[in-house]
């Protein structure tokens, strides 16, 4: 076979195709076709063919394709290998595969719409104000909060956050919202990154409003960007504290931080949320709008529109996002601790009793016994009307309820229950 020695750098500079005019000029010039010998010994002509030099012994040529006059070699990245989390429900299957399905997204969308309606009185498209939902509100309805007058009884930023479970996987609700409601085209590698598997950079559910319990202003982004946003929140608070005009957005991040939202205190966020919720439901909340003694800003915001100095406010509610709804009745199967300064709730009566037993040793034994009797009687009535739920050890709980209702109930009975801390 005949061979031709080629300059690879020159090949890279050649154009892969030519124009009709250039083709016509080539037709009038001497043929540049390369003639080779076929396997049968007959000459074969390949127009504009490029021949690679023969390789020496033991050498291998990269797989390549010849297009006209250009040589293109596809480069592949090596496939990383790493361990992935396994499902505890389905042996042999990767954990959380249902989180990549359309059914998983629809389930999250239903939960999100329900929470936005229940706690915000707004559609899922709402963006103007924060809709916060801490873990302690899981068993409540807004009607449970009507009699709270001190806003500082409401959960603080450091309170536990609500979780979300679907199929065989559970994460904080904010992270589920970030994953399912992001615009990313989901694939296996992105999901491994979401789970924390493999060599990928960690990703966070970041709050553009800088309020950790908010369901609305969440974006899925790299962890280092999330951490970098903290400086914007501090800058917003300084601007408001100095009484200067506060812009709506930062100029450092994409999507930008919401500076006007970030400058609100957690108490102001609650007050604004209940102001909007009262418009949607007609409920009359008794939260005090009196300015707290240690409020750090010149103005105190308890209702819309805001009163501080700004060019244009982005904190508000569009009329098309506000919904008129019937308020839910108070949650009957919930226990609100009467001894905690902050709102603390329990969905199971035995968990509430354990909290009273271990966390409120400063309260007298007689008072704690009375609270255990009261909550036990309330729980027994609820079960009689609605039937016991399917969770927990039902028989053990029913036995404790019977003991608490007996005339001889005493503190020694509570000790014998061996309630977990």
Short mmCIF file of C-alpha atoms in Angstrom, two decimals:
data_model
loop_
_atom_site.label_atom_id
_atom_site.label_comp_id
_atom_site.label_asym_id
_atom_site.label_seq_id
_atom_site.Cartn_x
_atom_site.Cartn_y
_atom_site.Cartn_z
CA UNK A 1 0.00 0.00 0.00
CA UNK A 2 1.26 3.45 -0.81
CA UNK A 3 1.53 5.91 2.05
CA UNK A 4 1.85 9.65 2.39
CA UNK A 5 3.57 11.49 5.21
CA UNK A 6 1.26 14.21 6.66
CA UNK A 7 1.84 17.29 8.81
CA UNK A 8 -0.84 16.97 11.54
CA UNK A 9 -0.65 20.68 12.33
CA UNK A 10 -1.40 21.51 8.74
CA UNK A 11 -4.35 19.11 8.81
CA UNK A 12 -5.84 21.02 11.68
CA UNK A 13 -5.63 24.22 9.65
CA UNK A 14 -7.42 22.81 6.61
CA UNK A 15 -11.11 23.52 6.13
CA UNK A 16 -13.34 20.47 6.38
CA UNK A 17 -15.39 21.46 3.35
CA UNK A 18 -15.15 23.78 0.41
CA UNK A 19 -17.55 26.12 -1.38
CA UNK A 20 -19.00 25.35 -4.84
CA UNK A 21 -16.73 27.96 -6.34
CA UNK A 22 -13.68 26.38 -4.81
CA UNK A 23 -14.87 22.99 -6.04
CA UNK A 24 -15.07 24.28 -9.56
CA UNK A 25 -11.52 25.60 -9.33
CA UNK A 26 -10.37 22.24 -8.04
CA UNK A 27 -12.00 20.48 -10.97
CA UNK A 28 -9.92 22.55 -13.38
CA UNK A 29 -6.70 21.83 -11.52
CA UNK A 30 -4.78 18.57 -11.50
CA UNK A 31 -6.49 15.93 -9.46
CA UNK A 32 -5.44 15.74 -5.84
CA UNK A 33 -7.01 12.32 -5.35
CA UNK A 34 -4.89 9.70 -3.68
CA UNK A 35 -4.61 6.32 -5.31
CA UNK A 36 -4.04 3.31 -3.13
CA UNK A 37 -4.00 -0.41 -3.57
CA UNK A 38 -6.97 -2.37 -2.28
CA UNK A 39 -6.77 -5.69 -0.51
CA UNK A 40 -7.26 -7.47 -3.86
CA UNK A 41 -4.35 -5.58 -5.39
CA UNK A 42 -6.62 -3.38 -7.54
CA UNK A 43 -6.05 0.38 -7.46
CA UNK A 44 -8.75 2.37 -5.61
CA UNK A 45 -9.27 6.12 -5.78
CA UNK A 46 -10.64 8.08 -2.76
CA UNK A 47 -11.30 11.79 -3.51
CA UNK A 48 -9.63 14.14 -1.05
CA UNK A 49 -8.61 11.25 1.20
CA UNK A 50 -6.14 11.80 4.02
CA UNK A 51 -3.85 8.94 4.84
CA UNK A 52 -2.13 8.51 8.16
CA UNK A 53 1.45 7.34 8.33
CA UNK A 54 2.09 3.70 9.03
CA UNK A 55 2.59 2.87 12.70
CA UNK A 56 5.56 1.08 14.08
CA UNK A 57 5.44 -2.22 15.89
CA UNK A 58 3.34 -2.11 19.09
CA UNK A 59 1.86 1.33 18.36
CA UNK A 60 -1.89 1.97 18.44
CA UNK A 61 -3.78 4.58 16.55
CA UNK A 62 -6.57 6.59 18.16
CA UNK A 63 -10.00 5.95 16.76
CA UNK A 64 -10.68 8.76 14.31
CA UNK A 65 -13.04 9.77 11.52
CA UNK A 66 -12.07 11.54 8.30
CA UNK A 67 -14.49 14.26 7.17
CA UNK A 68 -13.40 15.79 3.86
CA UNK A 69 -10.01 17.26 4.61
CA UNK A 70 -10.31 17.51 8.41
CA UNK A 71 -9.31 14.91 10.98
CA UNK A 72 -11.46 14.91 14.17
CA UNK A 73 -10.66 12.74 17.19
CA UNK A 74 -13.34 12.48 19.90
CA UNK A 75 -12.00 12.71 23.42
CA UNK A 76 -13.80 10.93 26.30
CA UNK A 77 -13.62 11.73 29.98
CA UNK A 78 -12.89 8.80 32.26
CA UNK A 79 -15.95 7.47 34.09
CA UNK A 80 -15.59 8.06 37.86
CA UNK A 81 -16.26 5.13 40.13
CA UNK A 82 -17.70 5.54 43.62
CA UNK A 83 -20.09 3.93 46.05
CA UNK A 84 -23.77 4.96 46.05
CA UNK A 85 -26.30 4.72 48.85
CA UNK A 86 -28.55 1.66 48.74
CA UNK A 87 -32.30 1.57 49.34
CA UNK A 88 -33.42 0.15 52.67
CA UNK A 89 -36.86 -0.66 51.19
CA UNK A 90 -35.79 -2.26 47.91
CA UNK A 91 -32.63 -4.38 48.33
CA UNK A 92 -30.20 -4.14 45.45
CA UNK A 93 -31.54 -0.81 44.22
CA UNK A 94 -29.97 2.62 44.56
CA UNK A 95 -31.56 4.84 47.17
CA UNK A 96 -34.08 7.43 46.06
CA UNK A 97 -34.53 6.46 42.41
CA UNK A 98 -38.16 7.63 42.59
CA UNK A 99 -36.85 11.15 43.15
CA UNK A 100 -35.86 11.25 39.48
CA UNK A 101 -39.40 10.47 38.29
CA UNK A 102 -42.25 12.69 37.15
CA UNK A 103 -44.43 11.09 39.82
CA UNK A 104 -41.97 12.27 42.47
CA UNK A 105 -42.15 15.85 41.22
CA UNK A 106 -45.95 15.79 41.15
CA UNK A 107 -46.04 14.53 44.75
CA UNK A 108 -43.78 17.38 45.88
CA UNK A 109 -45.83 19.93 43.92
CA UNK A 110 -49.00 18.76 45.69
CA UNK A 111 -47.33 19.08 49.11
CA UNK A 112 -45.92 22.49 48.22
CA UNK A 113 -49.26 23.81 46.98
CA UNK A 114 -50.99 22.52 50.12
CA UNK A 115 -48.53 24.24 52.47
CA UNK A 116 -48.61 27.51 50.53
CA UNK A 117 -52.40 27.51 50.70
CA UNK A 118 -52.60 26.47 54.36
CA UNK A 119 -49.93 28.78 55.79
CA UNK A 120 -49.85 31.57 53.24
CA UNK A 121 -53.28 31.74 51.64
CA UNK A 122 -51.51 32.11 48.30
CA UNK A 123 -50.85 30.18 45.09
CA UNK A 124 -47.58 28.33 44.46
CA UNK A 125 -46.60 31.13 42.06
CA UNK A 126 -46.41 33.63 44.94
CA UNK A 127 -43.00 35.29 45.43
CA UNK A 128 -43.69 38.58 47.20
CA UNK A 129 -43.48 37.55 50.87
CA UNK A 130 -41.97 34.70 52.82
CA UNK A 131 -44.20 31.77 53.77
CA UNK A 132 -42.48 30.13 56.73
CA UNK A 133 -43.34 26.68 58.03
CA UNK A 134 -41.11 25.35 60.83
CA UNK A 135 -41.23 21.74 61.99
CA UNK A 136 -43.31 22.61 65.07
CA UNK A 137 -46.19 23.62 62.78
CA UNK A 138 -46.41 20.21 61.15
CA UNK A 139 -49.44 19.12 63.22
CA UNK A 140 -51.03 22.57 63.53
CA UNK A 141 -53.38 24.70 61.53
CA UNK A 142 -53.32 28.53 61.62
CA UNK A 143 -56.39 28.38 63.87
CA UNK A 144 -54.18 26.91 66.61
CA UNK A 145 -52.21 30.16 66.69
CA UNK A 146 -55.09 32.62 67.06
CA UNK A 147 -54.67 33.04 70.82
CA UNK A 148 -50.91 33.65 70.74
CA UNK A 149 -50.33 37.31 71.55
CA UNK A 150 -46.57 37.38 71.98
CA UNK A 151 -44.80 36.99 68.60
CA UNK A 152 -41.69 35.82 70.42
CA UNK A 153 -43.49 32.58 71.26
CA UNK A 154 -43.21 31.68 67.60
CA UNK A 155 -40.24 29.56 66.48
CA UNK A 156 -36.88 31.24 65.92
CA UNK A 157 -34.55 30.78 62.94
CA UNK A 158 -32.65 28.07 64.81
CA UNK A 159 -35.79 25.94 65.33
CA UNK A 160 -35.93 22.52 63.71
CA UNK A 161 -36.91 22.47 60.04
CA UNK A 162 -39.65 20.43 58.43
CA UNK A 163 -38.63 17.25 56.61
CA UNK A 164 -40.08 15.66 53.49
CA UNK A 165 -40.19 11.92 52.73
CA UNK A 166 -40.98 10.29 49.41
CA UNK A 167 -40.54 6.62 48.59
CA UNK A 168 -37.40 5.41 50.41
CA UNK A 169 -35.69 8.77 50.94
CA UNK A 170 -36.21 11.77 53.25
CA UNK A 171 -34.49 15.16 53.34
CA UNK A 172 -35.25 18.61 54.78
CA UNK A 173 -38.26 20.04 52.98
CA UNK A 174 -36.30 23.02 51.65
CA UNK A 175 -33.87 20.64 49.91
CA UNK A 176 -36.71 18.67 48.33
CA UNK A 177 -38.25 21.92 47.05
CA UNK A 178 -34.89 23.01 45.64
CA UNK A 179 -34.41 19.70 43.83
CA UNK A 180 -37.87 19.18 42.35
CA UNK A 181 -38.65 22.83 41.54
CA UNK A 182 -35.28 23.70 39.98
CA UNK A 183 -34.95 24.09 36.20
CA UNK A 184 -32.12 21.56 35.98
CA UNK A 185 -32.48 18.72 33.50
CA UNK A 186 -32.15 15.84 35.96
CA UNK A 187 -29.77 12.97 35.29
CA UNK A 188 -28.02 10.26 37.27
CA UNK A 189 -24.87 12.26 37.98
CA UNK A 190 -26.86 15.24 39.27
CA UNK A 191 -28.88 12.96 41.52
CA UNK A 192 -25.71 11.38 42.93
CA UNK A 193 -24.53 14.91 43.63
CA UNK A 194 -27.86 15.63 45.35
CA UNK A 195 -27.40 12.54 47.54
CA UNK A 196 -23.82 13.51 48.36
CA UNK A 197 -22.32 10.54 46.50
CA UNK A 198 -19.28 10.69 44.26
CA UNK A 199 -16.60 13.30 43.62
CA UNK A 200 -19.05 16.12 42.85
CA UNK A 201 -19.06 19.54 44.51
CA UNK A 202 -21.72 19.75 47.28
CA UNK A 203 -25.01 21.47 46.47
CA UNK A 204 -27.29 23.37 48.87
CA UNK A 205 -30.86 24.57 49.10
CA UNK A 206 -30.10 28.28 49.38
CA UNK A 207 -32.56 30.93 50.60
CA UNK A 208 -32.37 34.15 48.61
CA UNK A 209 -34.44 35.83 51.34
CA UNK A 210 -32.08 34.59 54.11
CA UNK A 211 -34.94 33.15 56.22
CA UNK A 212 -34.31 29.47 56.84
CA UNK A 213 -37.94 28.35 57.31
CA UNK A 214 -39.22 30.03 54.14
CA UNK A 215 -40.74 27.79 51.46
CA UNK A 216 -40.74 30.36 48.68
CA UNK A 217 -37.35 31.86 47.86
CA UNK A 218 -35.28 28.68 47.48
CA UNK A 219 -32.65 28.02 44.82
CA UNK A 220 -30.51 24.92 44.21
CA UNK A 221 -26.89 25.98 43.91
CA UNK A 222 -23.32 25.16 44.86
CA UNK A 223 -22.51 25.21 48.57
CA UNK A 224 -19.79 27.84 48.22
CA UNK A 225 -22.24 30.26 46.54
CA UNK A 226 -24.74 29.66 49.34
CA UNK A 227 -22.10 30.56 51.92
CA UNK A 228 -21.07 33.64 49.95
CA UNK A 229 -24.63 35.00 50.13
CA UNK A 230 -24.29 35.64 53.87
CA UNK A 231 -22.45 38.87 53.19
CA UNK A 232 -25.47 40.24 51.31
CA UNK A 233 -27.75 39.66 54.31
CA UNK A 234 -25.40 41.55 56.60
CA UNK A 235 -25.14 44.41 54.11
CA UNK A 236 -28.95 44.67 53.90
CA UNK A 237 -29.27 44.88 57.69
CA UNK A 238 -26.65 47.63 57.88
CA UNK A 239 -28.39 49.70 55.19
CA UNK A 240 -31.75 49.42 56.94
CA UNK A 241 -30.26 50.14 60.36
CA UNK A 242 -28.75 53.36 59.00
CA UNK A 243 -32.09 54.40 57.52
CA UNK A 244 -30.76 54.53 53.96
CA UNK A 245 -32.63 53.54 50.81
CA UNK A 246 -32.59 49.76 50.55
CA UNK A 247 -32.41 48.22 47.04
CA UNK A 248 -34.49 45.19 46.16
CA UNK A 249 -31.68 42.94 44.91
CA UNK A 250 -27.98 42.39 45.38
CA UNK A 251 -25.58 42.82 42.46
CA UNK A 252 -23.29 39.90 43.28
CA UNK A 253 -25.28 36.70 42.74
CA UNK A 254 -27.44 35.10 40.07
CA UNK A 255 -30.26 34.80 40.93
CA UNK A 256 -29.79 37.81 43.21
CA UNK A 257 -30.33 37.93 46.96
CA UNK A 258 -33.57 39.61 48.06
CA UNK A 259 -32.19 42.41 50.23
CA UNK A 260 -35.54 43.84 51.37
CA UNK A 261 -36.64 40.40 52.56
CA UNK A 262 -33.27 39.76 54.20
CA UNK A 263 -33.51 42.98 56.24
CA UNK A 264 -36.73 41.84 57.96
CA UNK A 265 -36.45 40.26 61.40
CA UNK A 266 -37.96 36.82 61.93
CA UNK A 267 -40.76 38.38 64.03
CA UNK A 268 -41.60 40.81 61.20
CA UNK A 269 -41.70 37.89 58.75
CA UNK A 270 -44.28 36.12 60.96
CA UNK A 271 -46.37 39.27 61.33
CA UNK A 272 -46.42 39.90 57.57
CA UNK A 273 -47.31 36.27 56.89
CA UNK A 274 -50.27 36.38 59.26
CA UNK A 275 -51.33 39.73 57.82
CA UNK A 276 -51.59 38.10 54.37
CA UNK A 277 -53.16 34.94 55.79
CA UNK A 278 -55.86 36.97 57.57
CA UNK A 279 -56.77 38.56 54.22
CA UNK A 280 -57.14 35.12 52.67
CA UNK A 281 -59.00 33.36 55.49
CA UNK A 282 -60.67 36.10 57.52
CA UNK A 283 -58.95 34.84 60.70
CA UNK A 284 -58.19 37.49 63.29
CA UNK A 285 -54.77 36.81 64.77
CA UNK A 286 -54.00 38.41 68.13
CA UNK A 287 -50.25 38.71 67.61
CA UNK A 288 -49.09 41.99 69.08
CA UNK A 289 -47.88 44.54 66.54
CA UNK A 290 -46.30 46.68 69.26
CA UNK A 291 -42.66 47.50 68.61
CA UNK A 292 -40.36 45.29 70.74
CA UNK A 293 -37.97 47.00 73.11
CA UNK A 294 -34.84 45.69 71.40
CA UNK A 295 -35.94 46.06 67.76
CA UNK A 296 -32.77 47.17 65.89
CA UNK A 297 -34.33 49.26 63.09
CA UNK A 298 -35.98 52.70 62.80
CA UNK A 299 -39.26 51.17 61.54
CA UNK A 300 -41.24 48.14 62.72
CA UNK A 301 -43.10 46.29 59.96
CA UNK A 302 -46.23 44.35 60.91
CA UNK A 303 -48.41 44.76 57.81
CA UNK A 304 -48.21 45.60 54.12
CA UNK A 305 -47.14 47.85 52.52
CA UNK A 306 -43.77 48.38 54.18
CA UNK A 307 -42.92 51.80 55.54
CA UNK A 308 -39.14 52.00 55.39
CA UNK A 309 -37.23 54.05 52.82
CA UNK A 310 -36.89 52.30 49.46
CA UNK A 311 -37.04 53.12 45.78
CA UNK A 312 -39.44 50.28 44.97
CA UNK A 313 -40.72 47.54 47.26
CA UNK A 314 -40.73 43.91 46.11
CA UNK A 315 -42.26 42.74 49.41
CA UNK A 316 -45.97 42.30 48.85
CA UNK A 317 -48.71 40.13 47.37
CA UNK A 318 -50.04 40.25 43.85
CA UNK A 319 -53.83 40.19 43.70
CA UNK A 320 -53.79 37.21 41.33
CA UNK A 321 -51.75 35.15 43.84
CA UNK A 322 -54.03 35.73 46.86
CA UNK A 323 -56.68 33.06 47.46
CA UNK A 324 -59.89 33.28 49.48
CA UNK A 325 -60.07 30.05 51.49
CA UNK A 326 -61.96 28.61 54.42
CA UNK A 327 -59.66 28.29 57.46
CA UNK A 328 -58.93 24.81 58.72
CA UNK A 329 -60.22 23.94 62.21
CA UNK A 330 -57.62 23.68 64.97
CA UNK A 331 -55.58 20.49 64.87
CA UNK A 332 -57.17 18.18 67.45
CA UNK A 333 -54.42 15.55 67.59
CA UNK A 334 -51.65 17.91 68.64
CA UNK A 335 -50.16 18.82 71.99
CA UNK A 336 -48.74 22.31 72.49
CA UNK A 337 -46.42 22.47 75.48
CA UNK A 338 -47.78 24.94 78.02
CA UNK A 339 -44.42 25.25 79.79
CA UNK A 340 -42.13 26.14 76.85
CA UNK A 341 -41.62 29.83 76.15
CA UNK A 342 -41.38 29.12 72.43
CA UNK A 343 -44.12 27.25 70.62
CA UNK A 344 -43.35 23.54 70.91
CA UNK A 345 -45.73 20.90 69.52
CA UNK A 346 -45.95 17.11 69.55
CA UNK A 347 -48.02 14.89 67.31
CA UNK A 348 -47.84 11.86 69.62
CA UNK A 349 -48.95 12.00 73.22
CA UNK A 350 -46.13 9.76 74.53
CA UNK A 351 -43.54 12.08 72.98
CA UNK A 352 -45.21 15.00 74.73
CA UNK A 353 -45.15 13.20 78.06
CA UNK A 354 -41.46 12.37 77.62
CA UNK A 355 -40.79 16.06 76.96
CA UNK A 356 -42.64 17.05 80.14
CA UNK A 357 -40.87 14.39 82.19
CA UNK A 358 -37.31 15.16 81.05
CA UNK A 359 -37.31 18.84 80.03
CA UNK A 360 -39.49 20.52 82.66
CA UNK A 361 -38.06 19.34 85.95
CA UNK A 362 -38.49 22.90 87.23
CA UNK A 363 -42.28 22.39 87.17
CA UNK A 364 -43.86 20.72 90.19
CA UNK A 365 -44.78 17.02 90.03
CA UNK A 366 -48.45 17.79 90.71
CA UNK A 367 -48.63 20.27 87.82
CA UNK A 368 -46.96 17.82 85.46
CA UNK A 369 -49.33 15.05 86.55
CA UNK A 370 -52.31 17.31 85.85
CA UNK A 371 -50.98 18.11 82.36
CA UNK A 372 -50.42 14.42 81.62
CA UNK A 373 -53.99 13.63 82.71
CA UNK A 374 -55.43 16.49 80.66
CA UNK A 375 -53.52 15.65 77.47
CA UNK A 376 -54.27 11.94 77.93
CA UNK A 377 -58.01 12.61 78.22
CA UNK A 378 -57.89 14.86 75.12
CA UNK A 379 -56.02 12.19 73.17
CA UNK A 380 -58.44 9.46 74.26
CA UNK A 381 -61.37 11.57 73.05
CA UNK A 382 -59.67 12.16 69.71
CA UNK A 383 -59.04 8.44 69.23
CA UNK A 384 -62.63 7.63 70.17
CA UNK A 385 -63.92 10.05 67.52
CA UNK A 386 -61.40 9.42 64.74
CA UNK A 387 -59.87 6.03 65.47
CA UNK A 388 -56.24 5.50 66.46
CA UNK A 389 -53.57 6.24 63.88
CA UNK A 390 -51.36 3.57 62.44
CA UNK A 391 -48.06 4.79 63.85
CA UNK A 392 -46.17 3.95 67.00
CA UNK A 393 -46.92 1.21 69.52
CA UNK A 394 -50.68 1.58 69.76
CA UNK A 395 -51.27 -1.05 72.46
CA UNK A 396 -48.58 0.40 74.74
CA UNK A 397 -49.99 3.90 74.26
CA UNK A 398 -53.54 2.75 75.04
CA UNK A 399 -52.28 1.10 78.25
CA UNK A 400 -50.61 4.36 79.34
CA UNK A 401 -53.77 6.32 78.57
CA UNK A 402 -55.80 3.93 80.74
CA UNK A 403 -53.31 4.33 83.57
CA UNK A 404 -53.38 8.13 83.31
CA UNK A 405 -57.20 8.07 83.50
CA UNK A 406 -57.34 5.91 86.62
CA UNK A 407 -58.01 7.57 90.06
CA UNK A 408 -54.83 6.03 91.50
CA UNK A 409 -52.54 7.56 88.84
CA UNK A 410 -49.36 8.93 90.46
CA UNK A 411 -45.81 9.99 89.59
CA UNK A 412 -44.45 6.49 90.24
CA UNK A 413 -46.54 5.31 87.26
CA UNK A 414 -44.83 7.89 85.06
CA UNK A 415 -41.41 6.70 86.24
CA UNK A 416 -42.34 3.07 85.46
CA UNK A 417 -43.24 4.06 81.88
CA UNK A 418 -39.51 4.65 81.28
CA UNK A 419 -40.19 7.40 78.76
CA UNK A 420 -37.22 7.98 76.39
CA UNK A 421 -35.34 11.25 76.69
#
